[in-house]
mmCIF file of C-alpha atoms in Angstrom:
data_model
loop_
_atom_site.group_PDB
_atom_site.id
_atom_site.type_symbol
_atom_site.label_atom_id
_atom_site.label_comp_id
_atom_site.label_asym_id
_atom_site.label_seq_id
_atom_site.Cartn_x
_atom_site.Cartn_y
_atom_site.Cartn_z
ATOM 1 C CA UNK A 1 3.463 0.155 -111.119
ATOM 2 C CA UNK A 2 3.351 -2.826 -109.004
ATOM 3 C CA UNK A 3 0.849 -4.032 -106.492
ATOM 4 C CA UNK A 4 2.317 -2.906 -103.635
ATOM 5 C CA UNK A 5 3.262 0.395 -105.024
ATOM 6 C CA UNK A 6 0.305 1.017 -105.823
ATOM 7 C CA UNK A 7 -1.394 0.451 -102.260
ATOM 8 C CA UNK A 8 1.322 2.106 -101.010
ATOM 9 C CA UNK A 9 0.121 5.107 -102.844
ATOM 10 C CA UNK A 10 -3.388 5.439 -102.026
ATOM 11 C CA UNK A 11 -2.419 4.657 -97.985
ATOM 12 C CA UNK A 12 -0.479 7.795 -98.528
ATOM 13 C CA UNK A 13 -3.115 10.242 -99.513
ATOM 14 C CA UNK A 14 -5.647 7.726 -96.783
ATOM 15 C CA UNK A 15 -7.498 10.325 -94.497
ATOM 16 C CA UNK A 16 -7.207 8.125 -91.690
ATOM 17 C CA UNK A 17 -2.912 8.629 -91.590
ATOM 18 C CA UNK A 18 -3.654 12.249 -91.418
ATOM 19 C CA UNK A 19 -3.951 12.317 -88.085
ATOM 20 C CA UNK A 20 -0.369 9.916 -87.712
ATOM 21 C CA UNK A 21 1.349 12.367 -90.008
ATOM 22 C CA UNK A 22 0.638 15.356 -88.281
ATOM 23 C CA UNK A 23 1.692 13.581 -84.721
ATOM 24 C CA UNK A 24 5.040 12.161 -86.099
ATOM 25 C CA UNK A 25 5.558 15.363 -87.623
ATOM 26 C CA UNK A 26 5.027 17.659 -84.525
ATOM 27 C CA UNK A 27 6.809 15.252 -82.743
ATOM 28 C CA UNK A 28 10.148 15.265 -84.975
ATOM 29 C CA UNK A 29 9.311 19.111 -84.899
ATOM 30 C CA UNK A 30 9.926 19.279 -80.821
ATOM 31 C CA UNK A 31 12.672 16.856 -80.623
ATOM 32 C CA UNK A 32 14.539 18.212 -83.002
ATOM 33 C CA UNK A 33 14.121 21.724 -81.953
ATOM 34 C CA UNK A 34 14.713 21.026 -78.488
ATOM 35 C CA UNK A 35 18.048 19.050 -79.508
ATOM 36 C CA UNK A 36 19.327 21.979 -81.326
ATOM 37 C CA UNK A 37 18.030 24.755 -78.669
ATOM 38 C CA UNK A 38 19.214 23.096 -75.353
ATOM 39 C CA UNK A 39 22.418 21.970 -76.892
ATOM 40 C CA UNK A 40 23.215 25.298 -78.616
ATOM 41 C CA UNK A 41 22.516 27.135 -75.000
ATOM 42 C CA UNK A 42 24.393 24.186 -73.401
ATOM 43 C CA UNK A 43 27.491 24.622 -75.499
ATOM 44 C CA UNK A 44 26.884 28.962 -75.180
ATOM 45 C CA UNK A 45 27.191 28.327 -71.185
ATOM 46 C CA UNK A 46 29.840 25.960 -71.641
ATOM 47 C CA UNK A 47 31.604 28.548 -73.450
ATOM 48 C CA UNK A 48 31.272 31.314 -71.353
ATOM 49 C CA UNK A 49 32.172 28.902 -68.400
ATOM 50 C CA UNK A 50 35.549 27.982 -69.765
ATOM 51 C CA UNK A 51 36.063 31.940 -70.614
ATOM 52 C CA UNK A 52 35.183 33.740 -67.612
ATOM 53 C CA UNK A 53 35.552 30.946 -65.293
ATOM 54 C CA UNK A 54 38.307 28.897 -64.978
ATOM 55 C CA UNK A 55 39.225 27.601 -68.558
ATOM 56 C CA UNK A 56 39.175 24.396 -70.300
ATOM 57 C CA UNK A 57 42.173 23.360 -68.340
ATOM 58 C CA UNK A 58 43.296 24.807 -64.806
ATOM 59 C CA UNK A 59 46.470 24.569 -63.581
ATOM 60 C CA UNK A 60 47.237 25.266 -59.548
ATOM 61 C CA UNK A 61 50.252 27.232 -59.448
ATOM 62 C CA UNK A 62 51.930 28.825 -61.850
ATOM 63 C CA UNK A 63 52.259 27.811 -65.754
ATOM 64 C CA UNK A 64 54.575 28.847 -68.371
ATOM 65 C CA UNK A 65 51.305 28.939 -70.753
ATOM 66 C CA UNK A 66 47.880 30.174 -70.186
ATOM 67 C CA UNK A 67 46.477 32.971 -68.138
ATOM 68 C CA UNK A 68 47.940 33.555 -64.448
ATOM 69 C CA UNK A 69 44.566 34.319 -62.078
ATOM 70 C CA UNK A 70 44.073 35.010 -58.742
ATOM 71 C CA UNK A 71 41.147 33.721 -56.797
ATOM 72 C CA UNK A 72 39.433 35.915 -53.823
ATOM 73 C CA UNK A 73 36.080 36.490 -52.230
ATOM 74 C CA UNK A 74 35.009 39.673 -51.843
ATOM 75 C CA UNK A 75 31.349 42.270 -50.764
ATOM 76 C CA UNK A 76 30.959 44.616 -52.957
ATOM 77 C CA UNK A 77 28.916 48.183 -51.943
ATOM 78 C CA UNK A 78 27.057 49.822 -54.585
ATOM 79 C CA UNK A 79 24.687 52.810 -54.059
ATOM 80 C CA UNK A 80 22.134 51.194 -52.306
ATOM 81 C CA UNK A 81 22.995 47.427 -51.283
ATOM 82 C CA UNK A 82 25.695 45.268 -51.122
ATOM 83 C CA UNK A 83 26.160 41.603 -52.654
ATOM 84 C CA UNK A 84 28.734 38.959 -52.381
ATOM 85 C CA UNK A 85 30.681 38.036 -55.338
ATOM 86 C CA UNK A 86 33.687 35.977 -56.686
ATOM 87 C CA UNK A 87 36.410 38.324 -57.568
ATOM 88 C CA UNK A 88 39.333 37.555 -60.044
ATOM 89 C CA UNK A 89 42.539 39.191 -60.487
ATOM 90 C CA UNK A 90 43.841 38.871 -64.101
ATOM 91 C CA UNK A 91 46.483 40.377 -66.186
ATOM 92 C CA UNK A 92 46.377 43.267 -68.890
ATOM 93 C CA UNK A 93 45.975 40.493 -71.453
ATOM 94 C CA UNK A 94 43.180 38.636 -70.113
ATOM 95 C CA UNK A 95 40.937 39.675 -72.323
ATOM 96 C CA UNK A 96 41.646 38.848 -75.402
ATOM 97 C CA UNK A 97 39.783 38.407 -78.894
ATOM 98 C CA UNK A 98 38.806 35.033 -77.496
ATOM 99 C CA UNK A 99 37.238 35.645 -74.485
ATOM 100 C CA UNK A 100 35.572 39.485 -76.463
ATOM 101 C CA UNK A 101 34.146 37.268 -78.529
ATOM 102 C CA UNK A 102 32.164 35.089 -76.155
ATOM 103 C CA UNK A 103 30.766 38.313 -74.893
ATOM 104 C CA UNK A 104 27.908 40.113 -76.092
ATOM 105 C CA UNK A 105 29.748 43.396 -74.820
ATOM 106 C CA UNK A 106 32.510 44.586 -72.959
ATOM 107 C CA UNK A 107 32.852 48.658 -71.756
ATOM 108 C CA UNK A 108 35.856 49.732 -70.971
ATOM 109 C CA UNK A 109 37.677 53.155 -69.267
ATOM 110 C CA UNK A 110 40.278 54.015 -71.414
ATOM 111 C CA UNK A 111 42.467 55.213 -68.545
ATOM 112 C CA UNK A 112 42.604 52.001 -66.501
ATOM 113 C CA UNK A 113 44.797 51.398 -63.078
ATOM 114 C CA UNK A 114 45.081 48.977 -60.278
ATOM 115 C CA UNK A 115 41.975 49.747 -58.855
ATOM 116 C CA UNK A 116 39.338 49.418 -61.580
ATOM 117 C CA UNK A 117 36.936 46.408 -61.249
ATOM 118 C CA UNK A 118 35.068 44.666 -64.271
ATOM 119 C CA UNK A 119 31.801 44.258 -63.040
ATOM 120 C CA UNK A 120 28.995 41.999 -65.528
ATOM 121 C CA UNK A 121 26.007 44.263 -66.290
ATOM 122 C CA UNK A 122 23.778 42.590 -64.039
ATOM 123 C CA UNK A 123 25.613 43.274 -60.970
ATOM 124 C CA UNK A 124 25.957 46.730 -62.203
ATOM 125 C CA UNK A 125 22.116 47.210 -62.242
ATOM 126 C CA UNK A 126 22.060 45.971 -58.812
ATOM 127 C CA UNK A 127 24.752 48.054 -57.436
ATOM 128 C CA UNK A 128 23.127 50.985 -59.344
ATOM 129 C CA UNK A 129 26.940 51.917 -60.596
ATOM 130 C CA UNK A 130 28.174 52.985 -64.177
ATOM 131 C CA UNK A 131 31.552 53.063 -65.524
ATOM 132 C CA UNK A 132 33.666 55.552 -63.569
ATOM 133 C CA UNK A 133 31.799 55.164 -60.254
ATOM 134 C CA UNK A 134 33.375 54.786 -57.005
ATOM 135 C CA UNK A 135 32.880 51.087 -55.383
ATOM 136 C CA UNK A 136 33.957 49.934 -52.096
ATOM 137 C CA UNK A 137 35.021 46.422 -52.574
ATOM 138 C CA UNK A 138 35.695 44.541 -48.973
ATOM 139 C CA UNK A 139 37.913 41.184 -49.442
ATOM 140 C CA UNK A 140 38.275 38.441 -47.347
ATOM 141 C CA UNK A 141 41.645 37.525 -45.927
ATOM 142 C CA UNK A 142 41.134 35.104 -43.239
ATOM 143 C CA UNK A 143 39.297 35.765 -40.553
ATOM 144 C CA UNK A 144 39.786 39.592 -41.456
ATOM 145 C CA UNK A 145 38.875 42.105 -44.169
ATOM 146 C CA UNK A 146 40.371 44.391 -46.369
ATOM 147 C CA UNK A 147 38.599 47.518 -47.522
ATOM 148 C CA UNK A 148 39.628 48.673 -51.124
ATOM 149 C CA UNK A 149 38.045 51.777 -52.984
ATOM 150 C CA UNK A 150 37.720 51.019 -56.577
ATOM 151 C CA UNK A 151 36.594 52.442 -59.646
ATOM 152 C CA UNK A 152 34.224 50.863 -62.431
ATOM 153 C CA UNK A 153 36.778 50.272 -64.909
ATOM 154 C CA UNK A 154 34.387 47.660 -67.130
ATOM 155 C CA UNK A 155 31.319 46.094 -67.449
ATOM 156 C CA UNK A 156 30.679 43.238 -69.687
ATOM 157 C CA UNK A 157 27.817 41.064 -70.717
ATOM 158 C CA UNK A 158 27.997 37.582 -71.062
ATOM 159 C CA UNK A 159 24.491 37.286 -72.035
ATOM 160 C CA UNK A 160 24.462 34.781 -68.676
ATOM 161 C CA UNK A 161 22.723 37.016 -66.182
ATOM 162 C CA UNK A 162 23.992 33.726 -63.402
ATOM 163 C CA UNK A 163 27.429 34.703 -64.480
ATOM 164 C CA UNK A 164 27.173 38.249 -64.654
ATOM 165 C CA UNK A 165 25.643 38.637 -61.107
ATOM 166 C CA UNK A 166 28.270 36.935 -59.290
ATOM 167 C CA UNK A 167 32.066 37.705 -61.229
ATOM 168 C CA UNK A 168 34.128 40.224 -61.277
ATOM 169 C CA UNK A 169 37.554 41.226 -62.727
ATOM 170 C CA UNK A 170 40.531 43.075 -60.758
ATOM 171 C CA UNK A 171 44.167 43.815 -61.518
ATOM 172 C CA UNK A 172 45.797 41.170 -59.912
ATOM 173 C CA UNK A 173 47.859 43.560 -59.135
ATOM 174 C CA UNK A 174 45.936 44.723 -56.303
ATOM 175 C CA UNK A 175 45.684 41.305 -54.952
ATOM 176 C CA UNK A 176 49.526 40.006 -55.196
ATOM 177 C CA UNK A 177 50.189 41.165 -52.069
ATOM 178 C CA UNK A 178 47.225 39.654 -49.793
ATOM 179 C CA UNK A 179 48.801 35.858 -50.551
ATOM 180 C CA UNK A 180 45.858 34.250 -52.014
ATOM 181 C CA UNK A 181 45.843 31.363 -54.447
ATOM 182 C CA UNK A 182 47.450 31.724 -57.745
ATOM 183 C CA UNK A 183 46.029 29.405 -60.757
ATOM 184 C CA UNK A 184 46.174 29.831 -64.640
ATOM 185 C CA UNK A 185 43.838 28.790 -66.800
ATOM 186 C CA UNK A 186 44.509 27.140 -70.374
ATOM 187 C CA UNK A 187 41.573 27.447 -73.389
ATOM 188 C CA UNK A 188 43.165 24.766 -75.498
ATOM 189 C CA UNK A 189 40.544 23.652 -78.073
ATOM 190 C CA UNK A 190 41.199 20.472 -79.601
ATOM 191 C CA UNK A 191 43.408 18.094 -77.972
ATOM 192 C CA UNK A 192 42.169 19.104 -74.458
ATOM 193 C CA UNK A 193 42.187 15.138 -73.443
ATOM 194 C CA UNK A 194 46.300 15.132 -74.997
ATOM 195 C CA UNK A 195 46.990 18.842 -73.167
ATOM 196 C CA UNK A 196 45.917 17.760 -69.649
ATOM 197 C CA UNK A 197 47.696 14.193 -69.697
ATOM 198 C CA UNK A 198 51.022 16.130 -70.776
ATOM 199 C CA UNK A 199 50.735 19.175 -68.242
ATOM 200 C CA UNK A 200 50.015 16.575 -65.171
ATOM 201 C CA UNK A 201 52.946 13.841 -66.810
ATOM 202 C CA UNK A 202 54.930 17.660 -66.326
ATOM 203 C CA UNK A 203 54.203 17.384 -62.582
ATOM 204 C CA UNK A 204 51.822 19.922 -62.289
ATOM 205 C CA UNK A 205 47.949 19.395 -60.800
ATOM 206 C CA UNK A 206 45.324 19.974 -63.098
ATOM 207 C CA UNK A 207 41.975 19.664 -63.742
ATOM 208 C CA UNK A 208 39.563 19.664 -66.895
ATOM 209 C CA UNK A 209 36.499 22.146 -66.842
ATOM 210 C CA UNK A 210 34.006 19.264 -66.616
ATOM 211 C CA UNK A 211 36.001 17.610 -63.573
ATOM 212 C CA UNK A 212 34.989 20.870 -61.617
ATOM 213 C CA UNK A 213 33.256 20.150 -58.274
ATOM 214 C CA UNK A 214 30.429 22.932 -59.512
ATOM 215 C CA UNK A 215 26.427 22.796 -59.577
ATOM 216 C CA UNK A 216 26.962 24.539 -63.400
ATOM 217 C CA UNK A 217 29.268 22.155 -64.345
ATOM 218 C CA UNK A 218 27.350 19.066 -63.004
ATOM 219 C CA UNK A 219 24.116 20.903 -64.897
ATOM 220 C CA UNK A 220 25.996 20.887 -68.135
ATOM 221 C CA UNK A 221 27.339 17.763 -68.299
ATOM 222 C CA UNK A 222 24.249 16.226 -67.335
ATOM 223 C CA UNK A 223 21.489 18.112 -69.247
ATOM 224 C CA UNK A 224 22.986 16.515 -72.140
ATOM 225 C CA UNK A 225 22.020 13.229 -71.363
ATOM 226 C CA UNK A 226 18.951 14.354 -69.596
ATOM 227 C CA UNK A 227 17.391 15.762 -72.825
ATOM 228 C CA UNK A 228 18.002 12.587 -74.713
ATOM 229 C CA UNK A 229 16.371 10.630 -72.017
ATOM 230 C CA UNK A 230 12.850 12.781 -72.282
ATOM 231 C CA UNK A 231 12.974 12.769 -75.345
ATOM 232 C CA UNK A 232 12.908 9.045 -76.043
ATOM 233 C CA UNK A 233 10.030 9.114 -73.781
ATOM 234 C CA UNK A 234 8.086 10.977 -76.154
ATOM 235 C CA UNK A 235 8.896 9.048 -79.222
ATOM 236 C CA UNK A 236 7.945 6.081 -77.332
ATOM 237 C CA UNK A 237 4.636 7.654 -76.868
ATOM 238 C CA UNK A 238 4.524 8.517 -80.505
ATOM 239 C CA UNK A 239 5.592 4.711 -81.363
ATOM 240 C CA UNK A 240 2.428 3.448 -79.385
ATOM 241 C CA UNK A 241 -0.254 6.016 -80.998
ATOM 242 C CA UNK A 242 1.654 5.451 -84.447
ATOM 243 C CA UNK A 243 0.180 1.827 -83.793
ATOM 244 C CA UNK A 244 -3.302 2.699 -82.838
ATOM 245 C CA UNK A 245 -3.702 4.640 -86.243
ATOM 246 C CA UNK A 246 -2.363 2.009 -88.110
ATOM 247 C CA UNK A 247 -4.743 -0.632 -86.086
ATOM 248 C CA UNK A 248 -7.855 1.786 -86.501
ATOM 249 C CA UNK A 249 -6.576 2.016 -90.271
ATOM 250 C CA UNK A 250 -7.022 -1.976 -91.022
ATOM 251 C CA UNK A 251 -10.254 -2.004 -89.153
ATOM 252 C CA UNK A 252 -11.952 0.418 -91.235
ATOM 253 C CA UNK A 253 -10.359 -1.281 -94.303
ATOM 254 C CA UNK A 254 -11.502 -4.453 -93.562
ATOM 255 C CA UNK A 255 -13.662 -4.356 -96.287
ATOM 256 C CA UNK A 256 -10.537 -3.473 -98.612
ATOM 257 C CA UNK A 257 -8.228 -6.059 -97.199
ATOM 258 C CA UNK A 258 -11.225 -8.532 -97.453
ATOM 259 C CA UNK A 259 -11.862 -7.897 -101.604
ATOM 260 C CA UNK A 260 -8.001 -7.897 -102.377
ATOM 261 C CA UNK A 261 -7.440 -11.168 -100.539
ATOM 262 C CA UNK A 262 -10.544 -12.419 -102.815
ATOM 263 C CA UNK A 263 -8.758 -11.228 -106.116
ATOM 264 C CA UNK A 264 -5.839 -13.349 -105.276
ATOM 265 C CA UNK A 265 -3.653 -11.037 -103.088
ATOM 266 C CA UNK A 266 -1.870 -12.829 -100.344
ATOM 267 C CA UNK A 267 -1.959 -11.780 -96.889
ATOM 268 C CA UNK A 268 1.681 -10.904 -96.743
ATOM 269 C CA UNK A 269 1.722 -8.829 -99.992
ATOM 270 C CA UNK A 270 -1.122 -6.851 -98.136
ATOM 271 C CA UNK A 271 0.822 -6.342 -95.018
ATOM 272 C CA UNK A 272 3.734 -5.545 -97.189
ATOM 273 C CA UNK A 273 1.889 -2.975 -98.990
ATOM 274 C CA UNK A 274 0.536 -1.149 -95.922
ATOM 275 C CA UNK A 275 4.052 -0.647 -94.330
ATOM 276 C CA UNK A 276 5.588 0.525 -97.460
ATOM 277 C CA UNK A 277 2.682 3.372 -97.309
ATOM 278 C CA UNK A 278 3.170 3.694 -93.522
ATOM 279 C CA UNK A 279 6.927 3.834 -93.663
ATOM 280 C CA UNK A 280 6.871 5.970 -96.962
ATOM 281 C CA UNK A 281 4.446 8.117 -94.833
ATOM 282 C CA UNK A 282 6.287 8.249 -91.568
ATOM 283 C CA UNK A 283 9.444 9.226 -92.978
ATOM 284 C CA UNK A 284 8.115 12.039 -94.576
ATOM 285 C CA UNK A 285 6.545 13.519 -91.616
ATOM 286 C CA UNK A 286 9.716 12.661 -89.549
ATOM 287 C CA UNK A 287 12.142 14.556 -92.304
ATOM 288 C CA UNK A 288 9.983 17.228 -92.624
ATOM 289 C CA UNK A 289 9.468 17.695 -88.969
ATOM 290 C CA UNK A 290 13.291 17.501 -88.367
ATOM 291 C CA UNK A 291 13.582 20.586 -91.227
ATOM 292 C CA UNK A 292 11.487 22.746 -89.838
ATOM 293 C CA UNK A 293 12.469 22.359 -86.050
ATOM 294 C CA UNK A 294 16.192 22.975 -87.197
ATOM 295 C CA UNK A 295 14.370 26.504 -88.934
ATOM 296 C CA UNK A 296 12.356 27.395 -85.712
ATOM 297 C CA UNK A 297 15.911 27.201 -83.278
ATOM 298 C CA UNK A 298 17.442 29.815 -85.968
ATOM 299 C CA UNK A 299 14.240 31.766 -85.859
ATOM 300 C CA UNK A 300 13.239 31.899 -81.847
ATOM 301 C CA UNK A 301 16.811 32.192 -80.851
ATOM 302 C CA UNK A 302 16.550 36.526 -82.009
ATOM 303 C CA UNK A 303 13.130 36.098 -80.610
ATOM 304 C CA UNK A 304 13.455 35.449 -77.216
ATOM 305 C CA UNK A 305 16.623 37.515 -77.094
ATOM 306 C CA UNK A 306 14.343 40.743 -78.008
ATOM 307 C CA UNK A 307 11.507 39.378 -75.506
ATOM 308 C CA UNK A 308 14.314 39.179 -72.686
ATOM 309 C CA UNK A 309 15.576 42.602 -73.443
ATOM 310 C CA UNK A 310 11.744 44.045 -72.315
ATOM 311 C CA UNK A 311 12.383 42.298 -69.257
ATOM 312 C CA UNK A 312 11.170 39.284 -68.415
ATOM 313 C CA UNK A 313 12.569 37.796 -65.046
ATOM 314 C CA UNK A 314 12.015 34.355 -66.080
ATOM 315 C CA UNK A 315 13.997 34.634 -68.959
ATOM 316 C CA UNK A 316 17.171 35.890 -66.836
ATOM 317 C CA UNK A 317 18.053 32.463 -65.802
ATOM 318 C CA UNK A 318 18.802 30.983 -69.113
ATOM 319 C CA UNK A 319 21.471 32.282 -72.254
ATOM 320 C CA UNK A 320 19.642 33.923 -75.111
ATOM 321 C CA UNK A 321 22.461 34.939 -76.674
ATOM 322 C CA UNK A 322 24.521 32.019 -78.214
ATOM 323 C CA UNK A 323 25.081 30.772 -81.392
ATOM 324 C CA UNK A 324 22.764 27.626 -83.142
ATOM 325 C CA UNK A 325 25.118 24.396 -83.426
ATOM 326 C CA UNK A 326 23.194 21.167 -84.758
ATOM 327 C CA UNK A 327 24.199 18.440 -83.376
ATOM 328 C CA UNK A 328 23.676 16.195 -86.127
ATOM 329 C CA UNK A 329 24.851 12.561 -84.942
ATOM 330 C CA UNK A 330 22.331 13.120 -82.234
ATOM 331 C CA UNK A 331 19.759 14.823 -84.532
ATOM 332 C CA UNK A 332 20.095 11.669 -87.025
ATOM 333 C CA UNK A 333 20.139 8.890 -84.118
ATOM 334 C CA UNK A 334 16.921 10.718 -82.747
ATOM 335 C CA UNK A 335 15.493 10.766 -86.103
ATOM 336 C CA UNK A 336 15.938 7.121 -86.732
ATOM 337 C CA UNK A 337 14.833 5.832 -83.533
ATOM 338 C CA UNK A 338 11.583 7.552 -84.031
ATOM 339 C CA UNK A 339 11.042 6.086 -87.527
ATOM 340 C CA UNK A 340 12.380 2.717 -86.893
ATOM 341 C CA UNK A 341 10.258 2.995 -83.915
ATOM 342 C CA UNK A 342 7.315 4.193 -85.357
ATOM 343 C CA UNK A 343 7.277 1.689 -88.446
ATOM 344 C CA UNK A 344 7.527 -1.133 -85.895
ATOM 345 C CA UNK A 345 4.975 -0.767 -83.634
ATOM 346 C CA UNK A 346 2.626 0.275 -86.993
ATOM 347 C CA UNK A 347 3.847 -3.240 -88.296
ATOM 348 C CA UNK A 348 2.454 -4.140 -85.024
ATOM 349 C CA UNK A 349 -0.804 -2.535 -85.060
ATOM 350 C CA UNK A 350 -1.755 -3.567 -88.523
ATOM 351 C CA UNK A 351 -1.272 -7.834 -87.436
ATOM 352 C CA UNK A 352 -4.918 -7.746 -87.469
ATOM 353 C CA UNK A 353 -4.619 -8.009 -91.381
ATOM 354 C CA UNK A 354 -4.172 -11.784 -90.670
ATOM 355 C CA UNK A 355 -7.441 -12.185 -89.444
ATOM 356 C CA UNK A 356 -9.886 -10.313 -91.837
ATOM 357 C CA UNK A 357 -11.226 -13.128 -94.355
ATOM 358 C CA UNK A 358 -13.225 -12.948 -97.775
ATOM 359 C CA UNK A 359 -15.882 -13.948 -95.915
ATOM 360 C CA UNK A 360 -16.311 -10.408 -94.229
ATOM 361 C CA UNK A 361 -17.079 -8.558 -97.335
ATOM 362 C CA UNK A 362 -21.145 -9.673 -96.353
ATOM 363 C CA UNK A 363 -20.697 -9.118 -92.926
#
């Protein structure tokens, strides 16, 4: 074993780093588990967004492809209030396996006809109506209305109680005749980027989901970038206490340093020793902290699902229900700006090496 293997060693198993392993540690714990938590419920949203909303591509007019909608804005009357909502009129095949699966549920009538709304589950609670209730549904035309008695032919759950409050589904059917806006929406997956150049070099207009002019969409295509931002902010904090333990380290090793340098051991060797043990140190708390925030995201997802079921208001205004992507680029860039960070401003905090002499071993 070589010198600075061997210091490297006993710096490791120092009581004095206990304190910067733990920190780096709970640090890489919340970064990581934040980066795999906000993005999973980012990309859940975004999911249900492109779904239920207006897809990954929307095309104004008609489209050989995709899903023919029509937009309105209706009041809807349940048994005790009333609330405003965005109502869609889609075909018989609207929902398919695709958009089933990005739901948690979906009840159904089996005998359906022109007149039975989808409502989400949260805007069924408010209304107070169940499937097979009567609901008058008033729709703006204009400057006038248009009272329309429907039944509650659906109600789904997105899992998005935003969502679920303020959509619901109608035969489009039953709004053909009123003249409103006609749009389909394309869910293209890949190639998204190569669909939307080819459908607008077709002479069509059309938009991507993200180019929406919509406080959601701005949220998710920000929050992104947001996260990363705050996050660098705490390792930065973590950078400048990993250098305060490793400058409190070398002071109370003086003594060490001083008796090393007196058996021949140059000052660089030394400094070379204690950021092997540092770095050797860091990057276990960092890798371990990374492992076990990537565990806690599977494990509080089910969690906080079951505490939102007992009802919890708070809890209504984010998804619960999604499934746990890692985003591993950004979990590995995150990951090596805190150790590279960390390791530098330690190298930093341990300069004071330079100054201890022989001479201090009788001070």
């Amino acid at each position: 074993m070589t010198f600075q293997q061997l210091v490297s060693s006993h710096l490791i198993r120092e009581r004095k780093l206990r304190g910067q392993f733990v920190l780096l540690l709970l640090i890489s714990l919340l970064v990581s588990y934040g980066l795999v938590f906000v993005n999973s419920m980012v990309e859940g949203i975004q999911q249900r967004y492109v779904m239920l909303g207006d897809g990954e591509i929307t095309v104004q007019g008609a489209y050989p492809e995709g899903e023919q909608v029509i937009l309105a804005s209706a009041l809807i009357y349940g048994s005790s209030s009333v609330r405003p909502i965005a109502l869609k009129g889609v075909g018989d095949s609207y929902f398919s396996a695709g958009r089933r699966a990005a739901l948690r549920s979906l009840s159904r009538l089996e005998e359906q006809d022109t007149h039975s709304v989808t409502l989400g589950r949260t805007l069924a609670n408010e209304l107070d109506l169940k499937l097979g209730d009567k609901a008058l549904v008033v729709i703006a035309i204009g400057d006038s209305f248009r009272p329309m008695l429907c039944k509650v032919g659906g109600i789904y759950d997105s899992g998005y109680a935003e969502l679920d409050a303020n959509l619901a589904f109608l035969p489009s059917k039953a709004l053909e005749p009123y003249g409103f806006p006609v749009q389909t929406e394309l869910v293209v997956g890949k190639g998204l980027e190569q669909s939307l150049r080819q459908i607008r070099e077709e002479g069509y207009s059309a938009r991507a989901w993200y180019e929406e002019e919509d406080d959601l969409v701005e949220n998710l295509v920000t929050s992104r970038k947001l996260i990363l931002v705050i996050f660098c902010v705490i390792i930065l904090l973590g950078a400048y206490f990993a250098s305060e333990f490793a400058s409190v380290l070398v002071y109370d090793r003086r003594r060490d340093i001083a008796l090393l340098s007196l058996l021949g051991s140059t000052r660089r060797s030394i400094t070379r020793a204690f950021i092997r043990g540092i770095c050797l140190l860091e990057s276990m708390a960092v890798f371990l902290g990374l492992v076990l925030g990537i565990l806690l995201s599977f494990l509080s997802r089910p969690l906080l699902g079951a505490i939102s079921d007992y009802g919890f208001p708070s809890l209504t205004y984010y998804l619960l229900t999604f499934t746990i992507r890692i985003p591993l680029g950004q979990l590995a860039l995150v990951a090596l700006l805190l150790l590279v960070a960390s390791v530098v401003s330690a190298a930093i905090g341990i300069r004071g090496i330079r100054k201890i002499e022989p001479l201090s071993l009788v001070a």
